[in-house]
Coordinates of N, CA, C and O in Angstrom, one line a residue:
X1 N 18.3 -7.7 8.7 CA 17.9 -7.6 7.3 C 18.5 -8.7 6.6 O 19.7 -9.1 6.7
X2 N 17.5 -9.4 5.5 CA 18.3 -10.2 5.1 C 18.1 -10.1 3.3 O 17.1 -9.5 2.9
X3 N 18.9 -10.5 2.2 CA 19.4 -9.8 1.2 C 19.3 -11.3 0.4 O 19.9 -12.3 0.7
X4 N 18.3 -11.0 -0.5 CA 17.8 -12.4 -1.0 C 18.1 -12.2 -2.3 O 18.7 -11.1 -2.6
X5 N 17.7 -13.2 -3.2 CA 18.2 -12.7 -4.6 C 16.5 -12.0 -5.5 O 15.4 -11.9 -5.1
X6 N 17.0 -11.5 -6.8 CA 16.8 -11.1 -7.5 C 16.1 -9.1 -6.6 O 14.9 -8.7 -6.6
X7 N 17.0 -8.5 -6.3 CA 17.1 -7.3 -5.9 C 16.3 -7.2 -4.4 O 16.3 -6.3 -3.6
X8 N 15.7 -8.2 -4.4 CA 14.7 -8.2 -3.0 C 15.5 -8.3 -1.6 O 16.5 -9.0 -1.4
X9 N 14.9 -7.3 -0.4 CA 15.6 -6.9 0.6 C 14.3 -7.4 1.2 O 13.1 -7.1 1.0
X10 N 15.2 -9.1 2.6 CA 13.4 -8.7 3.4 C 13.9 -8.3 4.5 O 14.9 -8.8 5.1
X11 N 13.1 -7.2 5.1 CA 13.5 -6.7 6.7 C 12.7 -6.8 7.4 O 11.7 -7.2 6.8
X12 N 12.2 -6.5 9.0 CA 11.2 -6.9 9.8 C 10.5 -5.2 9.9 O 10.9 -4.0 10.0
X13 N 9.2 -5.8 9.7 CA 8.1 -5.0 9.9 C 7.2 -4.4 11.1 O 6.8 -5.2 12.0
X14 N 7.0 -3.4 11.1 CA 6.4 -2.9 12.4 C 4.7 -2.5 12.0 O 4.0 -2.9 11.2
X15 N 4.6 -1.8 12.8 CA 3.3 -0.3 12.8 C 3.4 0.6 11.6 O 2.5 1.2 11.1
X16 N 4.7 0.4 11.4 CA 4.9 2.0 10.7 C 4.1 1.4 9.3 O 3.4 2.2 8.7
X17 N 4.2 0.1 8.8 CA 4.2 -0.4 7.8 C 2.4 -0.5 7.3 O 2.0 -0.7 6.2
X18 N 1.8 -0.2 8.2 CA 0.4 -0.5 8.0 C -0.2 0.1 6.9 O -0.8 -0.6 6.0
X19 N 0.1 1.2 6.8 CA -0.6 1.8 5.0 C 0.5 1.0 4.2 O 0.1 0.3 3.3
X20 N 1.3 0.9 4.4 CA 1.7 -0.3 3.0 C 1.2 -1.6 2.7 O 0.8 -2.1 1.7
X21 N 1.2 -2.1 3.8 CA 0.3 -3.7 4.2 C -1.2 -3.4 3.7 O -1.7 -4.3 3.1
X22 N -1.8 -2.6 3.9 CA -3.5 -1.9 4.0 C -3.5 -2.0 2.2 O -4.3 -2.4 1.5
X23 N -2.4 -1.3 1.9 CA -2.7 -0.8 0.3 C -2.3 -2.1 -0.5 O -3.0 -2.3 -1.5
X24 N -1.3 -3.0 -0.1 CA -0.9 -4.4 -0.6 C -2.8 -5.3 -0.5 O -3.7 -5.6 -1.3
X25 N -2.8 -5.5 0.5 CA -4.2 -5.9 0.3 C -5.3 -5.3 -0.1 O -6.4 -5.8 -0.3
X26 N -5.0 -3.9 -0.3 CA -6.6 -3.6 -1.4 C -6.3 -3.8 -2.8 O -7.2 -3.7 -3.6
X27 N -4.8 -4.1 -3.2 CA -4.3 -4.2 -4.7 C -4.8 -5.9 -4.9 O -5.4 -6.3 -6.0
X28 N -4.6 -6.7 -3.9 CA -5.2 -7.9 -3.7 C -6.5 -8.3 -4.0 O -6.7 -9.4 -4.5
X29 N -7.5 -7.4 -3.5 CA -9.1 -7.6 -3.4 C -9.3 -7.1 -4.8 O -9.7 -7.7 -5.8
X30 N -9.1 -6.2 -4.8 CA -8.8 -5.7 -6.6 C -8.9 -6.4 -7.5 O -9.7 -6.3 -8.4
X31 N -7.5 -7.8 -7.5 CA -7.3 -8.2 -8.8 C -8.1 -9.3 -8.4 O -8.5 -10.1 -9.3
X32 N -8.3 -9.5 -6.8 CA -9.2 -11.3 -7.1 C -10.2 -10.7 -7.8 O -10.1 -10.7 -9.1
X33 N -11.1 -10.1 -7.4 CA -12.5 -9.6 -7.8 C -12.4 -9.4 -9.5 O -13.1 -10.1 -10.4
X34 N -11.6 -8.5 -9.7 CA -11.1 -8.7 -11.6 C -11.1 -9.7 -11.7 O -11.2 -9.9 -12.9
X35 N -11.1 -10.9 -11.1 CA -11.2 -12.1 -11.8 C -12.0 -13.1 -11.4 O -12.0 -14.3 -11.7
X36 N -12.6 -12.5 -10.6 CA -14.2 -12.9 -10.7 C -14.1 -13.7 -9.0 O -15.1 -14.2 -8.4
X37 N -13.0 -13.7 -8.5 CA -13.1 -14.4 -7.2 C -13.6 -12.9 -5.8 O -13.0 -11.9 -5.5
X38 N -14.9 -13.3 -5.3 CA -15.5 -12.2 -4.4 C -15.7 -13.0 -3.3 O -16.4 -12.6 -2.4
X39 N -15.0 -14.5 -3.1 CA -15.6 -14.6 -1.8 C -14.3 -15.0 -1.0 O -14.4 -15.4 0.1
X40 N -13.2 -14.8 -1.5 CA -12.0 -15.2 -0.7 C -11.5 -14.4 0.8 O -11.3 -14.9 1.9
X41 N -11.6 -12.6 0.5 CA -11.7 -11.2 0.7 C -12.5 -10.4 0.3 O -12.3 -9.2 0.2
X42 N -13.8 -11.3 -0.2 CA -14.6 -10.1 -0.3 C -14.5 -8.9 -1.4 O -13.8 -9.2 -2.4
X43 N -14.9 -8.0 -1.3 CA -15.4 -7.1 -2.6 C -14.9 -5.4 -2.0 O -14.8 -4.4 -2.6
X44 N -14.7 -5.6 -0.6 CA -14.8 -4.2 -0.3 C -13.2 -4.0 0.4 O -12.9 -4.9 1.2
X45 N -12.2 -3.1 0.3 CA -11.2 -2.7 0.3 C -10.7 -2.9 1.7 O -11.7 -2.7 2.4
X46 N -9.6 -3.3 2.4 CA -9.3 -3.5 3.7 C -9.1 -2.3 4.2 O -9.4 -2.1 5.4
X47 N -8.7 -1.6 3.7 CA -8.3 0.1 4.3 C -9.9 0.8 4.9 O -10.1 1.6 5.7
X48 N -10.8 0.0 4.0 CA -11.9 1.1 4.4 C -12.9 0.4 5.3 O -14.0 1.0 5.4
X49 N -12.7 -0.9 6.1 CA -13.3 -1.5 6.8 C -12.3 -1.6 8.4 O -11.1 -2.0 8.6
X50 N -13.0 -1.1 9.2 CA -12.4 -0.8 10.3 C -11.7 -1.7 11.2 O -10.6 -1.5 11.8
X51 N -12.8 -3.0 11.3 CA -12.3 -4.2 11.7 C -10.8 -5.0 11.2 O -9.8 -5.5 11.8
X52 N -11.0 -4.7 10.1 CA -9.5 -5.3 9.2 C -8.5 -4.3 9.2 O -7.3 -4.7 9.2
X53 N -8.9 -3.0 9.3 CA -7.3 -2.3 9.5 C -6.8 -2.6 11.3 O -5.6 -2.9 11.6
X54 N -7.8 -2.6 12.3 CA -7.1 -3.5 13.4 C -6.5 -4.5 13.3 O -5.4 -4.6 13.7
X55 N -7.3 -5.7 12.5 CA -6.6 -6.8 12.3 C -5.1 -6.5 11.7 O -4.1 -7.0 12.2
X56 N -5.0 -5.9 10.9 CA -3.4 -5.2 10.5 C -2.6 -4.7 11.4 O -1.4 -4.8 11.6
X57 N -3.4 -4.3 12.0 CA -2.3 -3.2 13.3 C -2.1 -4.4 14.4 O -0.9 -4.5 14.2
X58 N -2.4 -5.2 15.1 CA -2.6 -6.6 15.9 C -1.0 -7.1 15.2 O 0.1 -6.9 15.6
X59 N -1.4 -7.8 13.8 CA -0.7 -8.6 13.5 C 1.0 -7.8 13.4 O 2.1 -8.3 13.6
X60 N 0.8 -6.6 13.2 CA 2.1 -5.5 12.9 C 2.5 -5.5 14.3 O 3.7 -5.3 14.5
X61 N 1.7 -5.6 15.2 CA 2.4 -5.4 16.8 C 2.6 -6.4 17.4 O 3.5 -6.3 18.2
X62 N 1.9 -7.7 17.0 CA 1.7 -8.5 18.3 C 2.5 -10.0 18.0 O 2.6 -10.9 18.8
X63 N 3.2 -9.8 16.5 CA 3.7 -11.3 15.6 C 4.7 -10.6 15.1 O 5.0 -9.4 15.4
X64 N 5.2 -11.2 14.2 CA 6.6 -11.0 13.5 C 6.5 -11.0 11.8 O 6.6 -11.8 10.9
X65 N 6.1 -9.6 11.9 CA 5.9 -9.0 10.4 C 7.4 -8.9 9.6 O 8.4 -8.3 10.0
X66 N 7.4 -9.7 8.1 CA 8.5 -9.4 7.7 C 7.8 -8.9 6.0 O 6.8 -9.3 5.4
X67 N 8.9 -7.7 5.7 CA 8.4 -6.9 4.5 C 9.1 -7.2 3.8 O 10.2 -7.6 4.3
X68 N 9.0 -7.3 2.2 CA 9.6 -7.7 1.0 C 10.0 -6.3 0.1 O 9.1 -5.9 -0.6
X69 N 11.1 -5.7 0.0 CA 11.0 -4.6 -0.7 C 11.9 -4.9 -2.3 O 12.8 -5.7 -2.5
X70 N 11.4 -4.1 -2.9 CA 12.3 -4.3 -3.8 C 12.0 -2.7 -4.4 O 11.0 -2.0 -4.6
X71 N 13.6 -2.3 -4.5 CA 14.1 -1.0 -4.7 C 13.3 0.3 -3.9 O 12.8 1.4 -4.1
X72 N 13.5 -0.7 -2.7 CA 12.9 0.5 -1.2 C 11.9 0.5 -1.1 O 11.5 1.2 -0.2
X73 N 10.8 -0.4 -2.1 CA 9.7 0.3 -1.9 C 8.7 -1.5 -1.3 O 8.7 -2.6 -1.8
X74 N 8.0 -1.0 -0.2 CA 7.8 -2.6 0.1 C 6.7 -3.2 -0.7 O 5.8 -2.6 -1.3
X75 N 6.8 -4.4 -0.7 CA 6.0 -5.0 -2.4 C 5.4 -6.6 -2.0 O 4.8 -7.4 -2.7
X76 N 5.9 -6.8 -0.4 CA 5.1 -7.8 0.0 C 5.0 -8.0 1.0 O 5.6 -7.0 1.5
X77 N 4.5 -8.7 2.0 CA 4.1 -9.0 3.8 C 4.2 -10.5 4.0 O 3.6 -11.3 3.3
X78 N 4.8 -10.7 5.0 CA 4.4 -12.3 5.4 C 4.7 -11.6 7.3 O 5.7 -11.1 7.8
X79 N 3.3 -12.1 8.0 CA 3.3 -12.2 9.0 C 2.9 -13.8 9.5 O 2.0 -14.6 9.1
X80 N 4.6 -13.9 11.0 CA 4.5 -14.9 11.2 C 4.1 -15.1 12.9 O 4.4 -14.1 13.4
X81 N 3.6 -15.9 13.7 CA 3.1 -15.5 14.8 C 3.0 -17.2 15.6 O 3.4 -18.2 15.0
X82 N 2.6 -17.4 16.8 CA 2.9 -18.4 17.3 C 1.9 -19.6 17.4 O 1.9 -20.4 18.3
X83 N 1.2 -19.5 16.2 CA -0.4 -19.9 16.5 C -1.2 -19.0 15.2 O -0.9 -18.0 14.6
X84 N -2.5 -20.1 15.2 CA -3.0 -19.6 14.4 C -4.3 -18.1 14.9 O -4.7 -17.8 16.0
X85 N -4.4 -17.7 14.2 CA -5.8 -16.2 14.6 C -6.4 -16.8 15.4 O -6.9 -17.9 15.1
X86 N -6.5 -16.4 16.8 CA -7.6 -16.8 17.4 C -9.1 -16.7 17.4 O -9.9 -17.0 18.3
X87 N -9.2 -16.0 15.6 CA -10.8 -15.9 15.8 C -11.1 -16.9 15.0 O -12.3 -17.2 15.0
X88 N -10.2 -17.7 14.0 CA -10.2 -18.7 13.2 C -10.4 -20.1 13.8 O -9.6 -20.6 14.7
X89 N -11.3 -20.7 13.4 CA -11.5 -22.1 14.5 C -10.4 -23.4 13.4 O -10.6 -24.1 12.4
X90 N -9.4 -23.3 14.2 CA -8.1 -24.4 13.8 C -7.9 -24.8 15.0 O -7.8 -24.0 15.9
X91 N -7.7 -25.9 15.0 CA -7.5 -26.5 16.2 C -5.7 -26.5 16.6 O -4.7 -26.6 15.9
X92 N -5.9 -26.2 17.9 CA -3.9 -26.1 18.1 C -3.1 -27.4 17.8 O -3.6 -28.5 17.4
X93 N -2.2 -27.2 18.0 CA -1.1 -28.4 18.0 C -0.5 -28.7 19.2 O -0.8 -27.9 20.0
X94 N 0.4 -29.6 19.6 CA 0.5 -30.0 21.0 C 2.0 -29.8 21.1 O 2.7 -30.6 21.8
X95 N 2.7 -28.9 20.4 CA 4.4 -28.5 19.9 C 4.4 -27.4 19.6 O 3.4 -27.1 18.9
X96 N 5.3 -26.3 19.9 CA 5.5 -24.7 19.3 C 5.6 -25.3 17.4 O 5.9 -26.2 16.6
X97 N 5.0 -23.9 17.5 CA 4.8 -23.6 16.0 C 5.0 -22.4 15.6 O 4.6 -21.4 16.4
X98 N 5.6 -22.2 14.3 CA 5.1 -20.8 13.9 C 4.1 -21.0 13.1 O 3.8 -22.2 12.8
X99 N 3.4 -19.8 12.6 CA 2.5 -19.6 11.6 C 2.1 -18.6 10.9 O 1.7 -17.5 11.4
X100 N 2.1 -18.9 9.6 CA 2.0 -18.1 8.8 C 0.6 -17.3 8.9 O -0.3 -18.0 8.6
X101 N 0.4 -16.2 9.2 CA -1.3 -15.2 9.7 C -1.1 -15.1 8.5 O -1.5 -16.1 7.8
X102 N -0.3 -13.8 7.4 CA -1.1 -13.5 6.4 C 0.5 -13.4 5.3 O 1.7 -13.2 5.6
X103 N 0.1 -13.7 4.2 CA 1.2 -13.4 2.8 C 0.7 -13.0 2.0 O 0.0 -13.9 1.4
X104 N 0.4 -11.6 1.3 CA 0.4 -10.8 0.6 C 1.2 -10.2 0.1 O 2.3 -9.9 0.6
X105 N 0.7 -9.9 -1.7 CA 2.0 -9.0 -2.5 C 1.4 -7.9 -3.1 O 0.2 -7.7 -2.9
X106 N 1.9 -7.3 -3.6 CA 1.5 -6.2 -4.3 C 1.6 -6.3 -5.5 O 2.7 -6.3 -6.1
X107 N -0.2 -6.4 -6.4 CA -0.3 -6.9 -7.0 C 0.9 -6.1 -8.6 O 0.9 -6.6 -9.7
X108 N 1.7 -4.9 -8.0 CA 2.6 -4.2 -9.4 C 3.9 -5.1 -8.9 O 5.1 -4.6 -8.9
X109 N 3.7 -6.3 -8.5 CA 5.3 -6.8 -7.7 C 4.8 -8.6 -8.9 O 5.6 -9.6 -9.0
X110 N 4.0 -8.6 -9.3 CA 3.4 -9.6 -9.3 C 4.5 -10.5 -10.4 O 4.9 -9.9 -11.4
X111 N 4.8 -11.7 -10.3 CA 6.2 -12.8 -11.2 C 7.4 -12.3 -10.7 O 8.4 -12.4 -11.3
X112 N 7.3 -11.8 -9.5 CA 8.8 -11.8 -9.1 C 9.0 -12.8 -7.5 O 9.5 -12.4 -6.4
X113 N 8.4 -13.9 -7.7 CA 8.0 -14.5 -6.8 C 8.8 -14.3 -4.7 O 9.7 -14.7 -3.9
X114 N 7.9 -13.4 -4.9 CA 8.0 -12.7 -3.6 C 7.3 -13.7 -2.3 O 7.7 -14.2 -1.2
X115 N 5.7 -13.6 -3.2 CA 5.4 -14.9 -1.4 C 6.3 -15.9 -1.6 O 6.9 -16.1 -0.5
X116 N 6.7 -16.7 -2.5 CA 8.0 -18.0 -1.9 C 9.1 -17.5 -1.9 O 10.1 -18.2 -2.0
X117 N 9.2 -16.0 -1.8 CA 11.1 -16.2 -1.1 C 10.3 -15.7 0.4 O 11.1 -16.2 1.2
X118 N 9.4 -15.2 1.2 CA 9.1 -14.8 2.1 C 8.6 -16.4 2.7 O 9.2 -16.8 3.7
X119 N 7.9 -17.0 2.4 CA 7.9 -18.5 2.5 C 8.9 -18.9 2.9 O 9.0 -19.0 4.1
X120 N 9.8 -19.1 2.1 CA 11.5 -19.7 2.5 C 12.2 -18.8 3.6 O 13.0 -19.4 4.4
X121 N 11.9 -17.3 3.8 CA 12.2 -17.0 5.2 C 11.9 -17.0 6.3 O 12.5 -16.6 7.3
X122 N 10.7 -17.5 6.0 CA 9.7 -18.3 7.1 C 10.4 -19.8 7.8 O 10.8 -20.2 8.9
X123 N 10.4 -20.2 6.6 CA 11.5 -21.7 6.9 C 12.6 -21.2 7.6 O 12.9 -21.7 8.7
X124 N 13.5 -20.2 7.2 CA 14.5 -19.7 8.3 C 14.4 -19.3 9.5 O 15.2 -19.6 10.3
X125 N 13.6 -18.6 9.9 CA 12.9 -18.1 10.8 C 12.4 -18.7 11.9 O 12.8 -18.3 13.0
X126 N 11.4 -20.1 11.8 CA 11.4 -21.1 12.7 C 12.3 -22.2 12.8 O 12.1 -23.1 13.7
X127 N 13.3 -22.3 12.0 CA 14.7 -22.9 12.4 C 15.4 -22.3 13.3 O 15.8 -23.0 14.3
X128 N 15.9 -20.7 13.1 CA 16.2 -20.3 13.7 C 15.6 -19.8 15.2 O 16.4 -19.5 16.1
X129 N 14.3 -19.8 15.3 CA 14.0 -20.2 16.6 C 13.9 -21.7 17.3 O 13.4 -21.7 18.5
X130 N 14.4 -22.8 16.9 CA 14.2 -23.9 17.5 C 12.8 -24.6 16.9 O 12.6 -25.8 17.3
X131 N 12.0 -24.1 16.3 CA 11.1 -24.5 16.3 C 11.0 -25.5 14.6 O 11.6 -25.3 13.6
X132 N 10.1 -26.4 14.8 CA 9.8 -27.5 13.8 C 8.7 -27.6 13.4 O 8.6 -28.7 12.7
X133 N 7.9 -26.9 13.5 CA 6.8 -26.4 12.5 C 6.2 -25.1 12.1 O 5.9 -24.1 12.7
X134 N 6.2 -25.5 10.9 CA 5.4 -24.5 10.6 C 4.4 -24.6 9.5 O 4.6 -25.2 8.5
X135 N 2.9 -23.6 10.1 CA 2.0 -23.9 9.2 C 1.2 -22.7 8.9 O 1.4 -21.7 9.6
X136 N 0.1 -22.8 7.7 CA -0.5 -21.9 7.2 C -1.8 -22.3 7.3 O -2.1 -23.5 7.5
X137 N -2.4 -21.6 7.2 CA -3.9 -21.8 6.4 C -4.4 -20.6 5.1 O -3.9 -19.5 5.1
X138 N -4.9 -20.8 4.7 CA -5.8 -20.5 2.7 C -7.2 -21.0 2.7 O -7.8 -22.0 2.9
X139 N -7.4 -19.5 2.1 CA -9.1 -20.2 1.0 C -8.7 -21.3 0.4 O -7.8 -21.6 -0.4
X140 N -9.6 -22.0 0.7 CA -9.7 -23.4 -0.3 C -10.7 -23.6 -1.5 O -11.1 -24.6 -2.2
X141 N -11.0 -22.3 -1.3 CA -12.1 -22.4 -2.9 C -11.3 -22.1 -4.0 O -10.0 -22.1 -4.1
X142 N -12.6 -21.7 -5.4 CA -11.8 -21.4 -6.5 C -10.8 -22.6 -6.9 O -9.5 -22.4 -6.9
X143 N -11.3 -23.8 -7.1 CA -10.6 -24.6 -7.6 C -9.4 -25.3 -6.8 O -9.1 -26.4 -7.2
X144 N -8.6 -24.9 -5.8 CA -7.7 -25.1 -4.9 C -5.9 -24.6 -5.0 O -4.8 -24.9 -4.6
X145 N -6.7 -23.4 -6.1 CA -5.2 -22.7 -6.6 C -4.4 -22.5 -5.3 O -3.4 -23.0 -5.1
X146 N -5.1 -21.7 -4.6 CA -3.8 -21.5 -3.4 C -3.5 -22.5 -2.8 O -2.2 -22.6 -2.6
X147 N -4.1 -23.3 -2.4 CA -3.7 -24.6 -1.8 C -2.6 -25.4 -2.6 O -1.7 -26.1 -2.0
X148 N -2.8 -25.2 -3.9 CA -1.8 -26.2 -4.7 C -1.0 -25.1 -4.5 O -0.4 -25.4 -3.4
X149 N -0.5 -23.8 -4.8 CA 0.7 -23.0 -4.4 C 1.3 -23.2 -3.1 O 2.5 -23.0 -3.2
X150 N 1.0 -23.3 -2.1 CA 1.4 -23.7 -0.8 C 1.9 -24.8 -0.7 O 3.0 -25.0 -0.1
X151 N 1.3 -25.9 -1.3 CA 1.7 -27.0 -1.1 C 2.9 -27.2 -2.6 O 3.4 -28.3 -2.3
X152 N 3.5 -26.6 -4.0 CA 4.7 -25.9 -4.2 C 5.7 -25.4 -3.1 O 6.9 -25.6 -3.2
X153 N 5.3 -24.8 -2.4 CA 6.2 -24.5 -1.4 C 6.6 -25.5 -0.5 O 7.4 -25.2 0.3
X154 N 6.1 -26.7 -0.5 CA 6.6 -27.9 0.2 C 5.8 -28.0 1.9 O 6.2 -28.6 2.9
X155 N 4.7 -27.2 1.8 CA 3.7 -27.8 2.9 C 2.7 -28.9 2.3 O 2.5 -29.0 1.1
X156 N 2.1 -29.8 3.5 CA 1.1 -30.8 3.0 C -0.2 -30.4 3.6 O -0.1 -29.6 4.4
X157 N -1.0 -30.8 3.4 CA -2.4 -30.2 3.4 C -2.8 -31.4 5.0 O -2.7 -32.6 4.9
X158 N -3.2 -30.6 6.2 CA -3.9 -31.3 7.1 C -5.1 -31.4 7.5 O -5.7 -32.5 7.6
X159 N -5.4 -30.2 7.9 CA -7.4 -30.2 7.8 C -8.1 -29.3 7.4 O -7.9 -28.2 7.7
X160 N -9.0 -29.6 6.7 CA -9.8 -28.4 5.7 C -11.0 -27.9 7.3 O -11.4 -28.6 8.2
X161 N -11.1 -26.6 7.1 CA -12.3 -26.4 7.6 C -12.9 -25.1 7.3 O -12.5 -24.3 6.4
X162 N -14.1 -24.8 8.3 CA -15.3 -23.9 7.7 C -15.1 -22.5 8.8 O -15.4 -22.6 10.0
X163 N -14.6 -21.4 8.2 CA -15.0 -20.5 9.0 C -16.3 -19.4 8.1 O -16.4 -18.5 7.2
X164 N -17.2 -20.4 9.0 CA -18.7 -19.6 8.4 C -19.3 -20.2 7.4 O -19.8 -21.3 7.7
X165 N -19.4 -19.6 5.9 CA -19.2 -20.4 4.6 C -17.9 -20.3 4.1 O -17.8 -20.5 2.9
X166 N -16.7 -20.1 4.6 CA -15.7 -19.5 4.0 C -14.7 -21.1 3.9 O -14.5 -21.7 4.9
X167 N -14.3 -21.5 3.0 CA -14.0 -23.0 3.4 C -11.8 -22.6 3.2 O -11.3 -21.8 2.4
X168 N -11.1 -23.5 4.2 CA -10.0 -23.3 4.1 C -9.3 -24.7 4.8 O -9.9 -25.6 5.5
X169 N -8.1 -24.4 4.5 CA -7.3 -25.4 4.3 C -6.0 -25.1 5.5 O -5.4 -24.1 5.6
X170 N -5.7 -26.1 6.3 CA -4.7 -26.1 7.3 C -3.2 -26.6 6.5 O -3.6 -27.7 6.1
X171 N -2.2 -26.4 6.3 CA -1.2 -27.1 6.0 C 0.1 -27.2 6.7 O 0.1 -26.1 7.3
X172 N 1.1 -27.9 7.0 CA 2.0 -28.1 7.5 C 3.4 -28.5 6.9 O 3.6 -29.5 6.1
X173 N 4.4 -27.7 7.2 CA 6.1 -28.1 7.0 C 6.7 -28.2 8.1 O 6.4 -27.4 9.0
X174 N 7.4 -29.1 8.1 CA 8.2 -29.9 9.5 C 9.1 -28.9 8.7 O 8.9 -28.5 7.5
X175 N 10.4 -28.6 9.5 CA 11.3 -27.9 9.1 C 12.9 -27.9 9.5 O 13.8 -27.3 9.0
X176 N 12.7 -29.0 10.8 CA 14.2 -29.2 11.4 C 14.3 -31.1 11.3 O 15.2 -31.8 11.8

């Protein structure tokens, strides 16, 4: 467990965590859609599509889920894993990596900047394994908000690509 500032506890995440992770991203789809963004995640709730509550349960078993609580109650997710989704067409790298699969918050957690202290334990995380990179990928639509937030966090942008129409962005932090 590790004891960050501003009241935030992040600890490692399992199975058990899936209705919290499930409900963190339907509070997500929610407020994109409130704001008019429907093609990032779509329009329809991750809890109630079957394929995506697997993809949750995968990532909770098979990578290294870390939860963001603040006052016990969990309020964000960063799952980190050794490579990118293998249904996502990114091309590998020729060095261990970590990588960031998914960073979600909960959108009643929202200005207490939770994905960059979970970011920054990411950076600990693959130091502490030996490892010297690490990278993400993001929608790259909607103007390139997320991409400019990631790249705030001190990754640089390496290759954009297309899964489907869905357009996204590869980024990279060297870290040792």
């Amino acid at each position: 467990m590790t004891d960050t500032s501003r009241d935030v506890l992040i600890r490692e995440g399992g199975p058990a965590d899936a209705p919290a992770v499930l409900a963190m991203l339907d509070s997500a789809v929610a407020w994109m859609n409130d704001r008019g963004n429907t093609e990032q995640w779509g329009t329809t709730p991750f809890s109630t599509q079957p394929a995506r509550v697997a993809q949750v349960d995968r990532y909770l078993t098979e990578n290294l889920p870390f939860i963001a609580e603040v006052d016990q109650t969990p309020a964000a997710v960063m799952v980190l894993g050794s490579g990118p989704d293998p249904h996502v067409p990114i091309a590998p790298v020729d060095e261990p990596e970590r990588y960031v699969r998914l960073l979600v918050s909960d959108r009643r957690f929202a200005g207490r900047n939770l994905g960059s202290t979970l970011l920054a334990h990411a950076v600990q995380e693959t130091r502490r394994a030996g490892v010297r990179l690490l990278r993400v990928d993001c929608w790259a639509g909607g103007g390139g908000e997320l991409v400019a937030f990631y790249e705030r966090q001190g990754f640089t942008r390496t290759e954009p690509f297309l899964f489907g129409s869905w357009p996204g962005q590869v980024l990279a932090q060297r870290v040792g």
